[in-house]
CSV table of C-alpha atoms and ligand atoms in Angstrom, one decimal:
chain,number,residue,atom,x,y,z
A,141,MET,CA,33.0,51.0,-60.4
A,142,LYS,CA,34.5,53.8,-62.5
A,143,LYS,CA,32.3,55.3,-65.1
A,144,VAL,CA,32.8,58.0,-67.7
A,145,TYR,CA,29.9,59.8,-69.3
A,146,LYS,CA,30.2,61.5,-72.7
A,147,ALA,CA,27.8,64.3,-73.8
A,148,HIS,CA,27.7,68.1,-74.2
A,149,ILE,CA,28.4,69.1,-70.6
A,150,LEU,CA,27.2,72.4,-69.1
A,151,PHE,CA,27.4,73.6,-65.5
A,152,THR,CA,28.2,76.8,-63.5
A,153,LYS,CA,31.4,76.7,-61.6
A,154,GLU,CA,31.1,80.5,-61.3
A,155,LYS,CA,27.8,82.4,-61.2
A,156,SER,CA,28.9,84.7,-64.1
A,157,ARG,CA,29.1,82.1,-66.8
A,158,PHE,CA,28.5,78.5,-68.0
A,159,GLU,CA,31.3,76.0,-68.3
A,160,VAL,CA,30.6,74.4,-71.7
A,161,LEU,CA,32.3,71.2,-72.8
A,162,GLU,CA,31.3,70.2,-76.3
A,163,ASN,CA,31.6,66.4,-76.6
A,164,GLY,CA,33.0,66.4,-73.0
A,165,TYR,CA,33.7,63.6,-70.5
A,166,VAL,CA,32.9,63.4,-66.8
A,167,ALA,CA,34.5,60.6,-64.8
A,168,VAL,CA,32.6,59.3,-61.8
A,169,GLU,CA,33.7,57.0,-59.0
A,170,ASN,CA,32.1,56.2,-55.6
A,171,GLY,CA,29.3,58.7,-56.3
A,172,LYS,CA,31.7,61.6,-57.0
A,173,VAL,CA,33.1,63.4,-60.0
A,174,THR,CA,36.8,62.6,-60.3
A,175,GLY,CA,37.4,64.8,-63.4
A,176,VAL,CA,35.8,66.6,-66.3
A,177,SER,CA,37.4,67.3,-69.6
A,178,THR,CA,37.0,67.4,-73.4
A,179,ASP,CA,40.0,65.1,-73.6
A,180,LEU,CA,39.5,61.6,-72.3
A,181,ALA,CA,43.2,61.1,-71.9
A,182,GLN,CA,43.2,63.8,-69.3
A,183,LEU,CA,40.9,61.8,-67.1
A,184,ASP,CA,41.8,58.8,-64.9
A,185,SER,CA,39.7,56.5,-67.0
A,186,GLU,CA,41.6,53.3,-67.1
A,187,GLY,CA,39.2,50.4,-66.7
A,188,ALA,CA,36.2,52.7,-66.7
A,189,GLU,CA,33.0,51.9,-68.5
A,190,VAL,CA,32.4,54.7,-71.1
A,191,ILE,CA,28.7,55.7,-71.6
A,192,ASP,CA,28.2,57.9,-74.7
A,193,PHE,CA,25.0,60.1,-74.6
A,194,GLY,CA,25.8,61.4,-78.1
A,195,ASN,CA,24.3,64.8,-79.0
A,196,LYS,CA,22.5,65.1,-75.6
A,197,LEU,CA,23.1,67.7,-72.9
A,198,LEU,CA,24.5,66.7,-69.5
A,199,ILE,CA,23.8,69.1,-66.6
A,200,PRO,CA,23.6,69.1,-62.8
A,201,ALA,CA,20.3,67.9,-61.4
A,202,MET,CA,17.8,70.3,-59.7
A,203,ASN,CA,17.5,71.0,-55.9
A,204,ASP,CA,14.2,72.1,-54.4
A,205,MET,CA,15.1,74.0,-51.3
A,206,HIS,CA,11.6,74.7,-49.9
A,207,VAL,CA,8.6,72.5,-50.6
A,208,HIS,CA,5.6,71.1,-48.7
A,209,ALA,CA,5.1,67.5,-49.7
A,210,PRO,CA,1.6,67.2,-48.0
A,211,GLN,CA,0.3,70.0,-50.1
A,212,VAL,CA,0.6,68.1,-53.4
A,213,HIS,CA,-3.2,67.6,-53.5
A,214,ASN,CA,-3.7,71.4,-53.2
A,215,GLN,CA,-1.4,72.2,-56.1
A,216,GLY,CA,-3.1,74.8,-58.3
A,217,VAL,CA,-6.0,75.3,-55.9
A,218,ALA,CA,-7.2,78.4,-54.0
A,219,MET,CA,-4.8,80.8,-55.7
A,220,ASP,CA,-7.1,83.8,-55.0
A,221,LEU,CA,-6.1,84.1,-51.3
A,222,GLU,CA,-3.3,85.7,-49.3
A,223,LEU,CA,-1.1,83.7,-46.9
A,224,LEU,CA,-3.1,83.7,-43.6
A,225,PRO,CA,-6.6,82.9,-44.9
A,226,TRP,CA,-5.1,80.4,-47.4
A,227,LEU,CA,-3.4,78.6,-44.5
A,228,GLN,CA,-6.6,78.4,-42.4
A,229,ASN,CA,-9.0,77.4,-45.2
A,230,TYR,CA,-6.9,75.1,-47.4
A,231,THR,CA,-3.5,74.1,-46.1
A,232,PHE,CA,-4.4,73.1,-42.5
A,233,PRO,CA,-7.4,71.0,-43.4
A,234,GLU,CA,-5.4,69.1,-46.0
A,235,GLU,CA,-2.5,68.5,-43.7
A,236,SER,CA,-4.9,67.2,-41.0
A,237,LYS,CA,-5.6,64.2,-43.4
A,238,TYR,CA,-2.0,63.0,-42.9
A,239,ALA,CA,-2.9,61.5,-39.5
A,240,ASP,CA,-3.9,58.6,-41.9
A,241,VAL,CA,-0.6,57.0,-43.0
A,242,SER,CA,-2.2,55.3,-46.0
A,243,TYR,CA,-3.5,58.6,-47.3
A,244,ALA,CA,0.0,60.1,-46.7
A,245,GLU,CA,1.6,57.2,-48.6
A,246,ARG,CA,-0.7,57.7,-51.6
A,247,MET,CA,0.0,61.4,-51.8
A,248,TYR,CA,3.7,61.2,-51.0
A,249,ARG,CA,4.2,58.7,-53.8
A,250,ARG,CA,2.5,61.1,-56.1
A,251,PHE,CA,4.7,63.9,-54.9
A,252,LEU,CA,8.0,62.0,-55.3
A,253,HIS,CA,7.0,60.8,-58.7
A,254,THR,CA,6.5,64.4,-59.9
A,255,GLN,CA,9.8,65.5,-58.4
A,256,TRP,CA,11.5,62.6,-60.2
A,257,LEU,CA,9.8,63.5,-63.5
A,258,PHE,CA,11.2,67.0,-63.3
A,259,GLY,CA,14.7,66.0,-62.4
A,260,THR,CA,14.7,67.2,-58.8
A,261,MET,CA,17.2,64.9,-57.0
A,262,ARG,CA,17.5,66.8,-53.7
A,263,SER,CA,14.9,68.5,-51.6
A,264,VAL,CA,14.5,70.3,-48.3
A,265,VAL,CA,11.0,69.3,-47.5
A,266,PHE,CA,8.2,69.9,-45.0
A,267,GLY,CA,6.1,67.0,-43.9
A,268,THR,CA,3.3,67.4,-41.3
A,269,VAL,CA,3.2,67.2,-37.5
A,270,HIS,CA,2.5,63.5,-37.8
A,271,THR,CA,5.5,61.3,-36.9
A,272,GLU,CA,4.4,58.1,-38.8
A,273,SER,CA,3.6,59.9,-42.0
A,274,THR,CA,6.9,61.8,-41.8
A,275,ARG,CA,8.7,58.4,-41.3
A,276,LYS,CA,6.8,57.2,-44.4
A,277,LEU,CA,8.0,60.1,-46.4
A,278,MET,CA,11.6,59.6,-45.3
A,279,ASN,CA,11.4,55.9,-46.3
A,280,LEU,CA,9.9,56.7,-49.7
A,281,TYR,CA,12.9,59.0,-50.4
A,282,LYS,CA,15.3,56.2,-49.3
A,283,GLU,CA,13.5,53.7,-51.5
A,284,ALA,CA,13.7,56.1,-54.5
A,285,GLY,CA,17.4,56.9,-53.9
A,286,MET,CA,16.7,60.6,-54.0
A,287,GLY,CA,18.3,63.0,-51.4
A,288,ALA,CA,16.2,64.9,-48.9
A,289,LEU,CA,16.2,66.7,-45.6
A,290,VAL,CA,12.8,65.8,-44.2
A,291,GLY,CA,11.0,67.9,-41.6
A,292,LYS,CA,8.4,66.7,-39.1
A,293,VAL,CA,6.6,70.0,-38.5
A,294,ALA,CA,6.5,71.6,-35.1
A,295,MET,CA,3.4,73.6,-34.3
A,296,ASN,CA,1.2,74.1,-31.2
A,297,ARG,CA,-0.7,77.3,-31.5
A,298,ASN,CA,-2.9,79.2,-33.9
A,299,CYS,CA,-3.8,76.0,-35.7
A,300,PRO,CA,-6.6,73.5,-35.7
A,301,ASP,CA,-6.5,70.9,-32.9
A,302,ALA,CA,-5.7,68.2,-35.3
A,303,LEU,CA,-2.4,69.8,-36.1
A,304,CYS,CA,-1.5,70.9,-32.6
A,305,GLU,CA,1.1,68.8,-30.9
A,306,ASP,CA,2.4,69.6,-27.4
A,307,VAL,CA,6.1,70.1,-26.7
A,308,ASP,CA,6.7,66.7,-25.1
A,309,ALA,CA,4.9,64.8,-27.9
A,310,TYR,CA,6.8,66.7,-30.5
A,311,VAL,CA,10.2,66.0,-28.9
A,312,GLU,CA,9.4,62.3,-28.5
A,313,GLY,CA,8.3,62.0,-32.1
A,314,GLN,CA,11.2,63.9,-33.5
A,315,GLU,CA,13.7,62.0,-31.4
A,316,SER,CA,12.3,58.7,-32.7
A,317,LEU,CA,12.9,59.8,-36.3
A,318,ILE,CA,16.4,61.0,-35.4
A,319,ALA,CA,17.2,57.7,-33.7
A,320,GLU,CA,16.0,55.7,-36.7
A,321,ALA,CA,18.0,57.9,-39.2
A,322,ASN,CA,21.1,57.5,-37.0
A,323,SER,CA,20.7,53.7,-36.7
A,324,SER,CA,20.4,53.3,-40.5
A,325,LEU,CA,23.6,55.1,-41.3
A,326,PHE,CA,24.1,52.5,-44.0
A,327,THR,CA,24.9,54.4,-47.2
A,328,LEU,CA,26.2,53.1,-50.5
A,329,HIS,CA,29.3,55.3,-50.2
A,330,SER,CA,30.4,55.2,-46.6
A,331,SER,CA,32.5,58.4,-46.9
A,332,LEU,CA,29.2,60.4,-47.5
A,333,PRO,CA,26.4,61.2,-45.0
A,334,PRO,CA,23.0,59.4,-45.5
A,335,LEU,CA,21.0,60.8,-48.5
A,336,VAL,CA,17.9,61.2,-46.3
A,337,ARG,CA,18.1,63.0,-43.0
A,338,PRO,CA,15.8,64.8,-40.6
A,339,ILE,CA,15.7,68.6,-40.4
A,340,ILE,CA,14.3,70.6,-37.5
A,341,THR,CA,11.2,72.3,-38.8
A,342,PRO,CA,9.2,74.9,-36.7
A,343,ARG,CA,6.4,75.8,-39.1
A,344,PHE,CA,6.8,79.6,-38.4
A,345,VAL,CA,6.9,81.8,-35.3
A,346,PRO,CA,3.1,82.3,-35.2
A,347,SER,CA,2.5,78.5,-35.0
A,348,CYS,CA,5.0,77.8,-32.2
A,349,THR,CA,5.0,78.9,-28.5
A,350,PRO,CA,8.3,80.0,-27.0
A,351,ASP,CA,8.5,76.6,-25.3
A,352,LEU,CA,8.2,74.8,-28.6
A,353,LEU,CA,10.7,77.1,-30.3
A,354,ASN,CA,13.1,76.5,-27.5
A,355,ALA,CA,12.7,72.7,-27.8
A,356,CYS,CA,13.4,72.9,-31.5
A,357,GLY,CA,16.6,74.9,-30.9
A,358,GLU,CA,17.7,72.3,-28.2
A,359,LEU,CA,17.1,69.4,-30.6
A,360,ALA,CA,19.1,71.1,-33.4
A,361,LYS,CA,22.0,71.7,-31.0
A,362,LYS,CA,21.9,68.3,-29.4
A,363,TYR,CA,21.8,66.3,-32.6
A,364,GLN,CA,23.6,68.9,-34.8
A,365,LEU,CA,20.7,69.0,-37.2
A,366,PRO,CA,19.9,71.6,-39.8
A,367,VAL,CA,16.9,73.9,-39.4
A,368,GLN,CA,14.3,75.2,-41.9
A,369,SER,CA,11.4,77.6,-41.5
A,370,HIS,CA,9.6,80.6,-43.1
A,371,LEU,CA,10.8,84.2,-42.8
A,372,SER,CA,9.4,87.6,-43.6
A,373,GLU,CA,7.1,86.4,-46.4
A,374,ASN,CA,4.0,88.7,-46.0
A,375,THR,CA,3.5,92.1,-44.2
A,376,SER,CA,0.6,90.9,-42.1
A,377,GLU,CA,2.6,87.9,-41.0
A,378,ILE,CA,5.6,90.2,-40.0
A,379,ALA,CA,3.3,92.4,-38.0
A,380,TRP,CA,1.8,89.4,-36.2
A,381,VAL,CA,5.3,88.1,-35.3
A,382,ALA,CA,6.3,91.5,-33.9
A,383,GLU,CA,3.2,91.3,-31.7
A,384,LEU,CA,4.0,87.8,-30.5
A,385,GLU,CA,7.8,88.2,-30.0
A,386,LYS,CA,8.0,91.7,-28.5
A,387,GLU,CA,11.6,91.4,-27.4
A,388,SER,CA,12.9,90.5,-30.8
A,389,THR,CA,14.4,93.2,-32.9
A,390,SER,CA,13.3,91.5,-36.2
A,391,TYR,CA,11.5,88.4,-37.3
A,392,GLY,CA,14.9,86.7,-37.9
A,393,ASP,CA,16.0,87.7,-34.5
A,394,ALA,CA,13.0,85.8,-33.0
A,395,TYR,CA,14.4,82.6,-34.5
A,396,ASN,CA,17.9,83.5,-33.5
A,397,ARG,CA,17.0,83.9,-29.8
A,398,TYR,CA,15.9,80.2,-29.8
A,399,GLY,CA,19.1,78.9,-31.6
A,400,LEU,CA,17.2,78.5,-34.9
A,401,PHE,CA,19.1,81.0,-37.1
A,402,GLY,CA,22.4,79.7,-38.2
A,403,GLN,CA,23.6,78.0,-35.0
A,404,THR,CA,23.4,74.9,-37.2
A,405,PRO,CA,23.0,75.1,-41.0
A,406,THR,CA,19.7,77.0,-41.6
A,407,ILE,CA,17.5,77.7,-44.5
A,408,MET,CA,14.7,80.2,-44.4
A,409,ALA,CA,12.0,80.4,-47.1
A,410,HIS,CA,11.0,83.7,-48.8
A,411,CYS,CA,12.7,86.7,-47.1
A,412,VAL,CA,10.6,88.9,-49.3
A,413,TRP,CA,10.8,91.8,-46.8
A,414,THR,CA,14.2,91.1,-45.3
A,415,ASN,CA,16.4,94.1,-44.9
A,416,GLY,CA,18.4,96.1,-42.4
A,417,SER,CA,19.3,94.2,-39.2
A,418,GLU,CA,17.6,91.0,-40.3
A,419,LEU,CA,19.8,90.9,-43.4
A,420,GLU,CA,22.9,91.7,-41.4
A,421,LEU,CA,22.1,88.8,-39.0
A,422,MET,CA,21.5,86.4,-41.9
A,423,LYS,CA,24.9,87.4,-43.4
A,424,ARG,CA,26.6,87.0,-40.1
A,425,ASN,CA,25.0,83.6,-39.3
A,426,ARG,CA,25.3,82.3,-43.0
A,427,VAL,CA,21.5,81.6,-43.2
A,428,MET,CA,20.5,80.4,-46.6
A,429,VAL,CA,17.5,82.0,-48.4
A,430,ALA,CA,15.1,79.7,-50.2
A,431,HIS,CA,13.7,82.0,-52.9
A,432,CYS,CA,10.2,80.9,-54.0
A,433,PRO,CA,9.1,83.2,-56.8
A,434,THR,CA,5.8,81.5,-57.7
A,435,SER,CA,4.6,81.3,-54.2
A,436,ASN,CA,5.5,85.0,-53.7
A,437,PHE,CA,3.4,86.1,-56.6
A,438,ASN,CA,0.5,83.6,-56.2
A,439,LEU,CA,0.0,84.8,-52.5
A,440,SER,CA,0.6,88.4,-53.5
A,441,SER,CA,3.5,88.5,-50.9
A,442,GLY,CA,5.9,90.7,-52.8
A,443,LEU,CA,9.1,90.6,-54.9
A,444,ALA,CA,12.1,89.2,-53.0
A,445,PRO,CA,15.3,91.3,-53.5
A,446,VAL,CA,17.4,88.5,-54.9
A,447,ARG,CA,20.0,90.8,-56.5
A,448,THR,CA,20.6,92.3,-53.0
A,449,PHE,CA,21.1,88.8,-51.5
A,450,LEU,CA,23.5,87.9,-54.3
A,451,ASP,CA,25.5,91.2,-53.9
A,452,GLU,CA,25.6,90.7,-50.2
A,453,GLY,CA,27.0,87.2,-50.6
A,454,LEU,CA,24.1,85.5,-48.8
A,455,PRO,CA,23.8,81.8,-49.6
A,456,ILE,CA,20.7,81.3,-51.7
A,457,GLY,CA,18.7,78.5,-53.4
A,458,LEU,CA,15.3,78.1,-55.2
A,459,GLY,CA,12.1,76.5,-53.8
A,460,SER,CA,8.9,75.5,-55.5
A,461,ASP,CA,6.9,76.0,-52.2
A,462,ILE,CA,3.9,74.0,-53.4
A,463,SER,CA,1.1,74.7,-52.9
A,464,GLY,CA,1.7,78.4,-52.3
A,465,GLY,CA,3.7,77.8,-55.5
A,466,HIS,CA,1.8,75.9,-58.2
A,467,ASP,CA,4.7,74.2,-60.0
A,468,LEU,CA,7.1,71.4,-59.0
A,469,ASN,CA,9.2,71.9,-62.2
A,470,MET,CA,12.3,73.6,-61.0
A,471,PHE,CA,13.4,74.5,-64.5
A,472,ARG,CA,10.3,76.7,-64.7
A,473,MET,CA,11.3,78.1,-61.3
A,474,LEU,CA,14.5,79.5,-62.9
A,475,VAL,CA,12.4,81.3,-65.5
A,476,TYR,CA,10.0,82.6,-62.8
A,477,ALA,CA,12.9,83.9,-60.7
A,478,ILE,CA,14.3,85.7,-63.7
A,479,GLN,CA,10.9,87.2,-64.4
A,480,VAL,CA,10.4,88.3,-60.8
A,481,SER,CA,13.8,89.9,-60.8
A,482,LYS,CA,12.9,91.8,-64.0
A,483,MET,CA,9.7,93.2,-62.3
A,484,HIS,CA,11.9,94.2,-59.3
A,485,TYR,CA,14.3,95.9,-61.7
A,486,GLN,CA,11.3,98.0,-63.0
A,487,GLN,CA,10.8,99.3,-59.4
A,488,ASP,CA,14.5,99.8,-58.7
A,489,LYS,CA,16.8,100.2,-61.7
A,490,SER,CA,19.9,100.1,-59.5
A,491,LYS,CA,19.3,96.4,-59.0
A,492,ALA,CA,20.1,94.5,-62.2
A,493,PHE,CA,17.9,91.6,-63.1
A,494,LEU,CA,19.2,88.0,-62.9
A,495,THR,CA,21.0,86.4,-65.8
A,496,LEU,CA,20.5,82.8,-66.8
A,497,PRO,CA,24.0,81.7,-65.6
A,498,GLU,CA,23.3,83.4,-62.3
A,499,ILE,CA,20.0,81.7,-61.7
A,500,PHE,CA,21.4,78.4,-62.9
A,501,TRP,CA,24.2,78.7,-60.4
A,502,ILE,CA,21.8,79.6,-57.6
A,503,ALA,CA,19.6,76.6,-58.4
A,504,THR,CA,22.6,74.1,-58.6
A,505,LYS,CA,25.9,74.9,-57.0
A,506,SER,CA,24.7,77.5,-54.5
A,507,ALA,CA,21.6,75.5,-53.4
A,508,GLY,CA,23.6,72.3,-53.5
A,509,SER,CA,26.0,73.6,-50.9
A,510,PHE,CA,23.3,72.9,-48.2
A,511,PHE,CA,23.8,69.2,-48.9
A,512,GLY,CA,27.6,69.2,-49.0
A,513,LYS,CA,29.4,69.3,-52.4
A,514,VAL,CA,26.4,69.0,-54.7
A,515,GLY,CA,25.4,71.0,-57.9
A,516,SER,CA,28.6,71.1,-60.0
A,517,PHE,CA,30.8,68.8,-62.0
A,518,GLU,CA,34.0,69.9,-60.4
A,519,PRO,CA,36.1,67.1,-59.0
A,520,GLY,CA,35.0,66.1,-55.5
A,521,TYR,CA,31.3,67.0,-56.2
A,522,GLU,CA,28.7,64.3,-55.9
A,523,PHE,CA,27.4,63.3,-59.3
A,524,ASP,CA,23.8,64.6,-59.4
A,525,ALA,CA,23.0,64.9,-63.1
A,526,LEU,CA,20.4,65.0,-65.8
A,527,VAL,CA,20.7,63.9,-69.4
A,528,ILE,CA,18.5,66.1,-71.7
A,529,ASP,CA,17.4,65.0,-75.1
A,530,ASP,CA,16.3,68.2,-76.8
A,531,GLY,CA,15.9,66.7,-80.2
A,532,VAL,CA,12.4,68.2,-80.5
A,533,LEU,CA,13.7,71.7,-80.0
A,534,TYR,CA,15.8,71.9,-83.2
A,535,PRO,CA,19.1,71.6,-81.5
A,536,ASP,CA,21.2,71.8,-84.7
A,537,GLU,CA,20.2,75.5,-85.2
A,538,TYR,CA,21.5,76.7,-81.8
A,539,SER,CA,24.7,77.0,-79.7
A,540,LEU,CA,25.0,74.7,-76.6
A,541,PRO,CA,24.1,77.5,-74.1
A,542,HIS,CA,21.1,78.5,-76.2
A,543,ARG,CA,20.1,74.8,-76.4
A,544,LEU,CA,20.1,74.7,-72.6
A,545,GLU,CA,18.2,78.1,-72.4
A,546,ARG,CA,15.6,76.8,-74.8
A,547,PHE,CA,15.2,73.6,-72.7
A,548,ILE,CA,14.8,75.7,-69.5
A,549,TYR,CA,12.2,78.0,-71.1
A,550,LEU,CA,10.4,75.6,-73.4
A,551,GLY,CA,11.1,72.1,-72.3
A,552,ASP,CA,9.5,69.7,-69.8
A,553,ASP,CA,10.0,66.3,-68.2
A,554,ARG,CA,9.7,64.6,-71.6
A,555,GLN,CA,13.2,65.8,-72.5
A,556,ILE,CA,14.8,64.4,-69.3
A,557,VAL,CA,16.0,60.9,-70.3
A,558,HIS,CA,18.3,60.0,-67.4
A,559,ARG,CA,18.5,61.1,-63.8
A,560,PHE,CA,21.5,60.5,-61.4
A,561,CYS,CA,21.8,61.1,-57.7
A,562,ARG,CA,25.1,60.6,-56.0
A,563,GLY,CA,26.3,58.6,-59.0
A,564,GLU,CA,23.4,56.2,-59.2
A,565,GLU,CA,20.9,56.2,-62.0
A,566,ILE,CA,17.4,56.9,-60.4
A,567,LYS,CA,14.6,54.8,-61.9
A,568,GLU,CA,11.0,55.9,-62.0
A,569,PRO,CA,9.5,55.5,-58.4
A,570,ALA,CA,6.3,53.5,-58.1
A,571,LEU,CA,3.1,55.4,-57.8
A,572,VAL,CA,1.4,52.7,-55.7
B,223,ZN,ZN1,6.4,77.2,-47.3
């Protein structure tokens, strides 16, 4: 069924500027954009249903490229600790509770509902080590119609017994999730991959023995699955990895040696301290950075050099990283990322801070490339979109780019009135 949506349309085809279509039209068929124009006659709209959103804004939906679903209960808690004590004292005890699938379901529903509220339609997400709870999380995303790469976490050292899983048990659990995902290839638009898929997820090098890292690399290769993990977040962590992986030339190289660094599409969270040979390896292997500004300042990790990543042409997206990060609102993440880049600029004036079009492009089109063609309204892109009613923000006094900027800086979920993922309107997911 062809549909045409009319609104004030803004998106970033290029990182340097917004495309702005006042009273524009976007045509959608089989989940994908077929055309975008201010002239309806330019679009193949014969027989299409035209839906007029009036004075509202239509923008690409948000992508959260690094987030821990089982940390939703710890959101906004224990923000006075650095990474390693925070993991031991708060994160691991909470994740241990996910052995209980009914607890997991209650919390995961809460998590998904919040993502929906803030217009996050795609995620790259960590679950826990528990296979059944991870299966539940995948099924909740499917039920909601929201896209996600969902990771059953691999970890077998330097963690409480309740979260240690030996290599064989990990492989068996992971393969059962992969088999299930492959057997339910049913998708509304058969030319597109399933919206919800597994992603290979070693927690980070200190949590995984060489055997386990090896098994992760083998699974990624065998099933051609993407990979996610953490990289160069905190200086104590980097020193620990250097101790554990003596033969590696950098933290990134430790993943690379196990086939977990761009051999299949890979995303690494943080990269606060990435430079030199690690940066070169990321460029060569096209590893995406998930920049998590709130997590980096909450855990006093440092200021990630995002301008350098952009200039070097590294793929990059934004992550909320709850509960190191405190906020699931990705629009706020754009603001935080700009603010972090301004602090970085104060330390190094040769690195310009990020502009709003740049960060919007990072959060939409650049991040979306990890899922295929997502994050823009160019023809061929999947229609992931939000309709923003900024009526309470005095829209008549501002230009369209300033209206979007004010929504990003001042708005919240109350202004998001419609949400689309792959062309389908996504209704409010149930909390229970
Ligand atoms: Zn994380």
